[in-house]
Amino acid sequence: MLTHSKLWTAAAIACLAALAGAALLLPQTFLLTAFSDLIQCVLLISCTIAFLPHALKSQGRMRLFWALIASGMAFWLSYQLLWTYFEVWLHQDVPDPFGGDIVLFLHFVPLMAALALRPHLPQDEYATRLGRLDFALLTVWWIYLYVLIVIPWCYVITNELAYSRNLNAVYLLEKVAFLGALAAACLRSKGRWRTFYGHLFGASLTYAASSYVANWAISRNVYYSGSLYDIPLVASMIWIVLIGLWTRDIEPDAKSKKTSTAYGVWVPRLAMIAVFSLPLFAAWALSDIAVPARIRSFRVVLTLAAAFAMGIMVFLRQHFLDRELIRLLNHSRDSVENLKHLQAQIVESEKLASIGQLVGGAAHELNNPITAMLGYSDLLTSASLSSAQHALAVRIGQHVRRTKSLVGSLLSLAKQTPTAKTPVNLNTLVRTAIKLSEPQSQPLGIEIRAELEAGLPAVMGDSNQLLQVCLQIVGDALHRISELSGGTLIVTTRCEGDTVIFQVSENAHYSQEDRTFNSAAEPSTAPALSACHGIVQEHHGRIVWESSKERQTTVRMELPCIPTPSRSASASPSPLLVESQPFA
């Protein structure tokens, strides 16, 4: 507990004790009246200030809630200041009828507006906006009701008895409505919110009871300011001060979402009932022949003005409702379209999964005979054969190895297993791929020339998959050159902007029919390179095929590099590390 809260509580209780002692010991004098009025002003100032820190520390709907509570207390304080002005400053009784009574009547309006916000329940922006409009309708209706019933007897035709009777009736109706709203909020809340609403209900009930007792005393001419009839009223003020002092920061209860349904239905219904009640009040005003004609005319004109104002609010509410319905309709359409796309993707995924299982099974079945053929081809090359026969055996071994590589690519394509990606040095992978390709390039007499850029930025990927792509591209190029009488394979790496490029160029002449991979016309006609395309796309890159007029083929793989501060700060190109010696 905070020290200042304890001191404030002690001071408030001391005020109650002092007022009770003065009511018991002092006679009805100006000093007692002034003391009672000033004590009530001090307590109502405390009521207003006690809720301001909550408003300053909160945000959004919670800030508005506490600000409305403080505004209700400020209205009550304003009425008490008017009362004190007449009794203490002017040394006279408050006039009857008193036009300032509307300030006291209106002090419940911000409090009911605060309850309409339902701060103990989570709420979206749309529901809050509509709730404010609904309560604005109800607020206008309450003001209309007061002006309709009470004001004519004060400003149109003065009648003290009719004014007091109608004021007490309307004020009692307002207090009953507020107490009912507080009871509903208390029953529908939990934890600290229920405690808060419960204390506020107790303080409001004490105030309502004190007002009834004071009116009873006034009707019998036994009431005066500072009498014992003020003790329950002052007790309700102190209770509200304690509520503001000892209430800690509380947030909406996420578990209470389901309790807002009935409330969200009845608030708009009450607002519509208020609108539909206007014609009934107009009919009552016209048919009440017991009142003077001037009051009947005033009430009819007032009803027309209220109907116009509330009609504008209903139009705005319907406008917001139509916009929300259109938004929900568009959202539903988008959801249906997304659902259709998702269903199509699921069907396509099931098809691909079936094809992958079929390809995987076929590839496993092919591995055994291919392994046997590879073993027999190696035996043939090691046997005593003529030069022509040895060349044919080497060619058989090359094609068998190529077929084995294709089967391995099919197996990799069928698995479709996501792998973890790490920074990879592409130059290292290219050197490894060239080294592993030596058994295929050396018997064919093909020279592999590597031109690798030094300081190449790393790429984010799976080293095994990217090595498989490099091996496949180099192997595919060696296979095309092997159809001719030798040639040179140029392997380069470089960086252009945010892209790392691995390029394989063939310096050889061959016919158009010998090409097995043409990504310009068809991105992937060979199964192995189809697998390469899938791997590269998974790494957010692409494979590009180019052919010059001299029929020199170039295959280029582009991958996004990992940006580094040193590279972004450097504008000069990196030098090339040219490995001119052949790998063959």
Coordinates of N, CA and C in Angstrom, one line a residue, residues 164-311:
S164 N -40.4 19.7 -9.0 CA -39.8 18.8 -8.0 C -40.2 17.4 -8.2
R165 N -41.6 17.2 -8.4 CA -42.1 15.9 -8.6 C -41.5 15.2 -9.8
N166 N -41.5 15.9 -10.9 CA -40.9 15.3 -12.2 C -39.4 15.1 -12.1
L167 N -38.7 16.0 -11.5 CA -37.3 15.9 -11.3 C -36.9 14.6 -10.5
N168 N -37.6 14.4 -9.4 CA -37.4 13.3 -8.5 C -37.7 12.0 -9.3
A169 N -38.8 12.0 -10.1 CA -39.1 10.8 -10.8 C -38.1 10.4 -11.9
V170 N -37.7 11.4 -12.6 CA -36.7 11.1 -13.7 C -35.3 10.8 -13.1
Y171 N -35.0 11.5 -12.0 CA -33.7 11.2 -11.4 C -33.7 9.8 -10.8
L172 N -34.8 9.4 -10.2 CA -34.9 8.0 -9.7 C -34.8 7.0 -10.8
L173 N -35.4 7.2 -11.9 CA -35.3 6.3 -13.1 C -33.9 6.2 -13.5
E174 N -33.2 7.3 -13.6 CA -31.8 7.2 -14.0 C -30.9 6.5 -13.0
K175 N -31.1 6.7 -11.7 CA -30.3 6.0 -10.7 C -30.6 4.4 -10.8
V176 N -31.9 4.1 -11.0 CA -32.2 2.7 -11.1 C -31.6 2.0 -12.3
A177 N -31.6 2.8 -13.4 CA -30.9 2.2 -14.6 C -29.4 2.1 -14.4
F178 N -28.8 3.0 -13.7 CA -27.3 2.9 -13.5 C -27.0 1.8 -12.6
L179 N -27.8 1.6 -11.5 CA -27.6 0.5 -10.6 C -27.8 -0.8 -11.3
G180 N -28.8 -0.9 -12.2 CA -29.0 -2.2 -12.9 C -27.8 -2.5 -13.8
A181 N -27.3 -1.4 -14.5 CA -26.1 -1.7 -15.3 C -24.9 -2.1 -14.5
L182 N -24.7 -1.5 -13.3 CA -23.6 -1.9 -12.5 C -23.7 -3.3 -12.0
A183 N -25.0 -3.7 -11.6 CA -25.2 -5.1 -11.2 C -24.9 -6.1 -12.3
A184 N -25.3 -5.8 -13.5 CA -25.0 -6.7 -14.6 C -23.5 -6.8 -14.9
A185 N -22.8 -5.6 -14.8 CA -21.4 -5.6 -15.0 C -20.7 -6.4 -13.9
C186 N -21.1 -6.3 -12.7 CA -20.5 -7.1 -11.6 C -20.7 -8.6 -11.8
L187 N -21.9 -9.0 -12.2 CA -22.2 -10.4 -12.4 C -21.4 -11.0 -13.6
R188 N -21.1 -10.2 -14.6 CA -20.5 -10.7 -15.8 C -19.0 -10.5 -15.8
S189 N -18.4 -10.0 -14.7 CA -17.0 -9.9 -14.6 C -16.4 -10.8 -13.5
K190 N -15.1 -10.8 -13.5 CA -14.4 -11.7 -12.5 C -13.2 -11.0 -11.9
G191 N -12.7 -11.6 -10.8 CA -11.5 -11.1 -10.2 C -11.6 -9.7 -9.7
R192 N -10.6 -8.9 -10.0 CA -10.5 -7.5 -9.5 C -11.6 -6.6 -10.1
W193 N -12.0 -7.0 -11.4 CA -13.1 -6.2 -12.0 C -14.4 -6.4 -11.2
R194 N -14.7 -7.6 -10.8 CA -15.9 -7.8 -10.0 C -15.8 -7.0 -8.7
T195 N -14.6 -7.0 -8.1 CA -14.5 -6.2 -6.8 C -14.7 -4.8 -7.1
F196 N -14.2 -4.2 -8.2 CA -14.3 -2.8 -8.5 C -15.8 -2.5 -8.7
Y197 N -16.5 -3.3 -9.6 CA -17.9 -3.0 -9.8 C -18.7 -3.2 -8.6
G198 N -18.4 -4.2 -7.7 CA -19.1 -4.4 -6.5 C -19.0 -3.2 -5.6
H199 N -17.8 -2.6 -5.4 CA -17.7 -1.5 -4.5 C -18.4 -0.2 -5.1
L200 N -18.3 -0.1 -6.4 CA -19.0 1.0 -7.1 C -20.5 0.9 -7.0
F201 N -21.0 -0.3 -7.0 CA -22.4 -0.6 -6.8 C -22.9 -0.2 -5.4
G202 N -22.0 -0.6 -4.4 CA -22.4 -0.3 -3.0 C -22.4 1.2 -2.8
A203 N -21.4 1.9 -3.3 CA -21.3 3.4 -3.1 C -22.5 4.1 -3.8
S204 N -22.9 3.6 -5.0 CA -24.0 4.2 -5.7 C -25.3 3.9 -5.0
L205 N -25.5 2.7 -4.5 CA -26.7 2.4 -3.8 C -26.8 3.2 -2.5
T206 N -25.7 3.4 -1.8 CA -25.7 4.3 -0.6 C -26.1 5.7 -1.0
Y207 N -25.6 6.2 -2.1 CA -25.9 7.6 -2.6 C -27.4 7.6 -2.9
A208 N -27.9 6.6 -3.6 CA -29.4 6.6 -4.0 C -30.2 6.6 -2.8
A209 N -29.8 5.8 -1.8 CA -30.6 5.8 -0.5 C -30.6 7.1 0.2
S210 N -29.4 7.7 0.2 CA -29.3 9.0 0.9 C -30.1 10.1 0.2
S211 N -30.2 10.0 -1.1 CA -31.0 11.0 -1.8 C -32.5 10.8 -1.5
Y212 N -32.9 9.6 -1.4 CA -34.3 9.3 -1.0 C -34.6 9.8 0.4
V213 N -33.7 9.6 1.3 CA -33.9 10.0 2.7 C -33.9 11.6 2.7
A214 N -33.0 12.2 2.0 CA -32.9 13.7 2.0 C -34.2 14.3 1.4
N215 N -34.7 13.7 0.3 CA -36.0 14.2 -0.3 C -37.2 14.0 0.7
W216 N -37.1 12.9 1.4 CA -38.2 12.7 2.4 C -38.1 13.7 3.5
A217 N -36.9 14.1 3.9 CA -36.7 15.1 5.0 C -37.1 16.5 4.4
I218 N -36.8 16.7 3.2 CA -37.2 18.1 2.6 C -38.7 18.2 2.5
S219 N -39.4 17.1 2.1 CA -40.8 17.2 2.0 C -41.5 17.5 3.4
R220 N -40.8 17.2 4.5 CA -41.3 17.4 5.8 C -40.6 18.6 6.5
N221 N -39.9 19.4 5.7 CA -39.2 20.6 6.2 C -38.3 20.4 7.4
V222 N -37.6 19.2 7.4 CA -36.7 18.9 8.5 C -35.3 18.8 8.1
Y223 N -35.1 19.0 6.8 CA -33.7 18.9 6.2 C -33.0 20.3 6.2
Y224 N -31.7 20.3 6.5 CA -30.9 21.4 6.4 C -29.5 20.9 6.2
S225 N -28.7 21.7 5.5 CA -27.3 21.3 5.2 C -26.5 21.2 6.5
G226 N -25.8 20.0 6.6 CA -25.0 19.7 7.7 C -25.7 18.9 8.7
S227 N -27.0 18.5 8.4 CA -27.7 17.7 9.4 C -27.3 16.2 9.2
L228 N -27.9 15.4 10.1 CA -27.5 14.0 10.0 C -28.0 13.3 8.7
Y229 N -28.9 13.9 8.0 CA -29.3 13.4 6.7 C -28.2 13.4 5.6
D230 N -27.2 14.2 5.9 CA -26.1 14.3 4.9 C -25.0 13.2 5.2
I231 N -25.1 12.6 6.3 CA -24.0 11.6 6.6 C -24.0 10.4 5.6
P232 N -25.1 9.8 5.2 CA -25.0 8.8 4.2 C -24.5 9.3 2.9
L233 N -24.9 10.5 2.5 CA -24.3 11.1 1.3 C -22.8 11.3 1.3
V234 N -22.3 11.8 2.4 CA -20.8 11.9 2.6 C -20.2 10.6 2.6
A235 N -20.8 9.6 3.2 CA -20.2 8.2 3.3 C -20.1 7.7 1.9
S236 N -21.1 7.9 1.0 CA -21.0 7.4 -0.4 C -19.8 8.1 -1.1
M237 N -19.6 9.4 -0.8 CA -18.5 10.1 -1.4 C -17.1 9.5 -1.0
I238 N -17.0 9.3 0.3 CA -15.8 8.7 0.8 C -15.5 7.3 0.2
W239 N -16.6 6.6 0.1 CA -16.5 5.2 -0.5 C -15.9 5.3 -1.9
I240 N -16.4 6.3 -2.7 CA -15.9 6.4 -4.1 C -14.4 6.9 -4.1
V241 N -14.1 7.7 -3.1 CA -12.7 8.1 -3.0 C -11.8 6.9 -2.8
L242 N -12.2 6.1 -1.9 CA -11.4 4.8 -1.5 C -11.3 3.9 -2.8
I243 N -12.4 3.9 -3.5 CA -12.3 3.0 -4.8 C -11.3 3.5 -5.7
G244 N -11.2 4.9 -5.9 CA -10.2 5.4 -6.8 C -8.8 5.2 -6.2
L245 N -8.6 5.3 -4.9 CA -7.3 5.2 -4.3 C -6.7 3.8 -4.3
W246 N -7.6 2.8 -4.0 CA -7.1 1.5 -3.8 C -7.3 0.6 -5.0
T247 N -7.8 1.1 -6.1 CA -7.9 0.2 -7.4 C -6.6 0.3 -8.1
R248 N -6.1 -0.9 -8.3 CA -4.8 -1.0 -9.1 C -5.1 -1.2 -10.5
D249 N -4.0 -1.1 -11.3 CA -4.1 -1.2 -12.8 C -4.7 -2.6 -13.1
I250 N -5.8 -2.7 -13.8 CA -6.4 -3.9 -14.2 C -6.7 -3.9 -15.7
E251 N -6.5 -5.0 -16.3 CA -6.6 -5.2 -17.8 C -7.8 -6.0 -18.1
P252 N -8.3 -6.0 -19.4 CA -9.4 -6.8 -19.8 C -9.1 -8.3 -19.6
D253 N -10.1 -9.0 -19.2 CA -10.0 -10.5 -18.9 C -10.2 -11.2 -20.3
A254 N -9.2 -11.8 -20.8 CA -9.3 -12.5 -22.1 C -10.2 -13.7 -22.0
K255 N -10.4 -14.3 -20.8 CA -11.3 -15.5 -20.6 C -12.7 -15.1 -20.6
S256 N -13.1 -13.8 -20.6 CA -14.5 -13.4 -20.5 C -15.1 -13.0 -21.9
K257 N -14.4 -13.5 -23.0 CA -14.9 -13.1 -24.3 C -16.4 -13.5 -24.6
K258 N -16.7 -14.7 -24.1 CA -18.0 -15.3 -24.4 C -19.1 -14.6 -23.7
T259 N -18.8 -13.8 -22.7 CA -19.9 -13.1 -21.9 C -20.4 -11.9 -22.6
S260 N -19.8 -11.4 -23.7 CA -20.1 -10.2 -24.3 C -21.2 -10.3 -25.3
T261 N -21.7 -11.5 -25.6 CA -22.7 -11.7 -26.7 C -24.0 -11.1 -26.4
A262 N -24.6 -11.4 -25.2 CA -25.9 -10.9 -24.9 C -25.8 -9.3 -24.7
Y263 N -24.7 -8.9 -24.1 CA -24.6 -7.4 -24.0 C -24.5 -6.7 -25.4
G264 N -23.7 -7.3 -26.3 CA -23.6 -6.7 -27.6 C -24.9 -6.7 -28.4
V265 N -25.9 -7.6 -28.0 CA -27.2 -7.6 -28.6 C -28.1 -6.6 -28.0
W266 N -28.1 -6.5 -26.7 CA -29.1 -5.7 -26.0 C -28.8 -4.2 -26.0
V267 N -27.5 -3.8 -26.1 CA -27.2 -2.4 -26.2 C -27.8 -1.7 -27.5
P268 N -27.6 -2.3 -28.7 CA -28.2 -1.8 -29.9 C -29.7 -1.8 -29.8
R269 N -30.3 -2.9 -29.2 CA -31.7 -3.0 -29.0 C -32.3 -1.8 -28.2
L270 N -31.6 -1.5 -27.1 CA -32.0 -0.4 -26.2 C -31.9 0.9 -27.0
A271 N -30.9 1.1 -27.8 CA -30.7 2.3 -28.6 C -31.9 2.4 -29.5
M272 N -32.3 1.3 -30.2 CA -33.4 1.4 -31.1 C -34.7 1.6 -30.4
I273 N -34.9 1.0 -29.2 CA -36.1 1.3 -28.4 C -36.2 2.8 -28.1
A274 N -35.0 3.4 -27.7 CA -35.0 4.8 -27.4 C -35.5 5.6 -28.6
V275 N -35.0 5.2 -29.8 CA -35.4 5.9 -31.0 C -36.9 5.8 -31.3
F276 N -37.4 4.5 -31.1 CA -38.8 4.3 -31.4 C -39.7 4.9 -30.3
S277 N -39.2 5.2 -29.2 CA -40.0 5.8 -28.1 C -40.4 7.3 -28.4
L278 N -39.7 7.9 -29.3 CA -39.9 9.3 -29.6 C -41.3 9.6 -30.1
P279 N -41.8 8.8 -31.1 CA -43.2 9.0 -31.5 C -44.2 8.8 -30.3
L280 N -43.9 7.9 -29.4 CA -44.8 7.7 -28.3 C -44.8 8.9 -27.4
F281 N -43.6 9.5 -27.1 CA -43.6 10.7 -26.3 C -44.3 11.8 -27.0
A282 N -44.2 11.9 -28.4 CA -44.9 13.0 -29.1 C -46.4 12.8 -29.0
A283 N -46.8 11.6 -29.1 CA -48.3 11.3 -29.0 C -48.7 11.6 -27.5
W284 N -47.9 11.3 -26.5 CA -48.3 11.6 -25.2 C -48.3 13.1 -24.9
A285 N -47.4 13.9 -25.5 CA -47.3 15.3 -25.4 C -48.6 16.0 -26.0
L286 N -49.0 15.4 -27.1 CA -50.2 16.0 -27.8 C -51.5 15.7 -27.0
S287 N -51.5 14.5 -26.4 CA -52.8 14.0 -25.8 C -52.9 14.4 -24.4
D288 N -51.9 14.9 -23.7 CA -51.9 15.3 -22.3 C -52.6 16.7 -22.2
I289 N -53.9 16.7 -22.1 CA -54.6 18.0 -22.1 C -54.5 18.6 -20.7
A290 N -54.0 17.9 -19.7 CA -53.9 18.5 -18.4 C -52.9 19.5 -18.2
V291 N -51.9 19.6 -19.1 CA -50.8 20.6 -19.1 C -51.2 21.7 -20.0
P292 N -50.6 22.9 -19.8 CA -50.9 24.1 -20.6 C -50.4 23.8 -22.1
A293 N -51.0 24.5 -23.0 CA -50.7 24.4 -24.4 C -49.3 24.7 -24.7
R294 N -48.7 25.7 -24.1 CA -47.4 26.1 -24.3 C -46.4 25.0 -24.0
I295 N -46.7 24.2 -22.9 CA -45.8 23.1 -22.6 C -46.0 22.0 -23.6
R296 N -47.2 21.8 -24.1 CA -47.4 20.7 -25.1 C -46.7 21.1 -26.4
S297 N -46.7 22.3 -26.8 CA -46.0 22.8 -28.0 C -44.5 22.6 -27.9
F298 N -44.0 23.0 -26.7 CA -42.6 22.9 -26.4 C -42.2 21.4 -26.5
R299 N -42.9 20.5 -26.0 CA -42.6 19.1 -26.0 C -42.6 18.5 -27.4
V300 N -43.6 19.0 -28.2 CA -43.7 18.5 -29.6 C -42.4 18.9 -30.4
V301 N -42.1 20.2 -30.3 CA -40.9 20.7 -31.0 C -39.7 20.1 -30.5
L302 N -39.5 19.9 -29.2 CA -38.4 19.2 -28.7 C -38.3 17.7 -29.2
T303 N -39.4 17.0 -29.3 CA -39.4 15.7 -29.8 C -38.9 15.6 -31.3
L304 N -39.4 16.6 -32.1 CA -39.0 16.7 -33.5 C -37.5 16.9 -33.6
A305 N -36.9 17.8 -32.8 CA -35.5 18.1 -32.8 C -34.7 16.8 -32.4
A306 N -35.2 16.2 -31.3 CA -34.5 14.9 -30.9 C -34.6 13.8 -31.9
A307 N -35.7 13.7 -32.6 CA -35.8 12.7 -33.7 C -34.8 13.0 -34.8
F308 N -34.7 14.3 -35.1 CA -33.7 14.6 -36.2 C -32.3 14.3 -35.8
A309 N -31.9 14.6 -34.5 CA -30.5 14.4 -34.1 C -30.3 12.8 -34.0
M310 N -31.2 12.1 -33.4 CA -31.0 10.7 -33.3 C -31.1 10.0 -34.6
G311 N -31.9 10.5 -35.6 CA -31.9 10.0 -36.9 C -30.6 10.0 -37.6

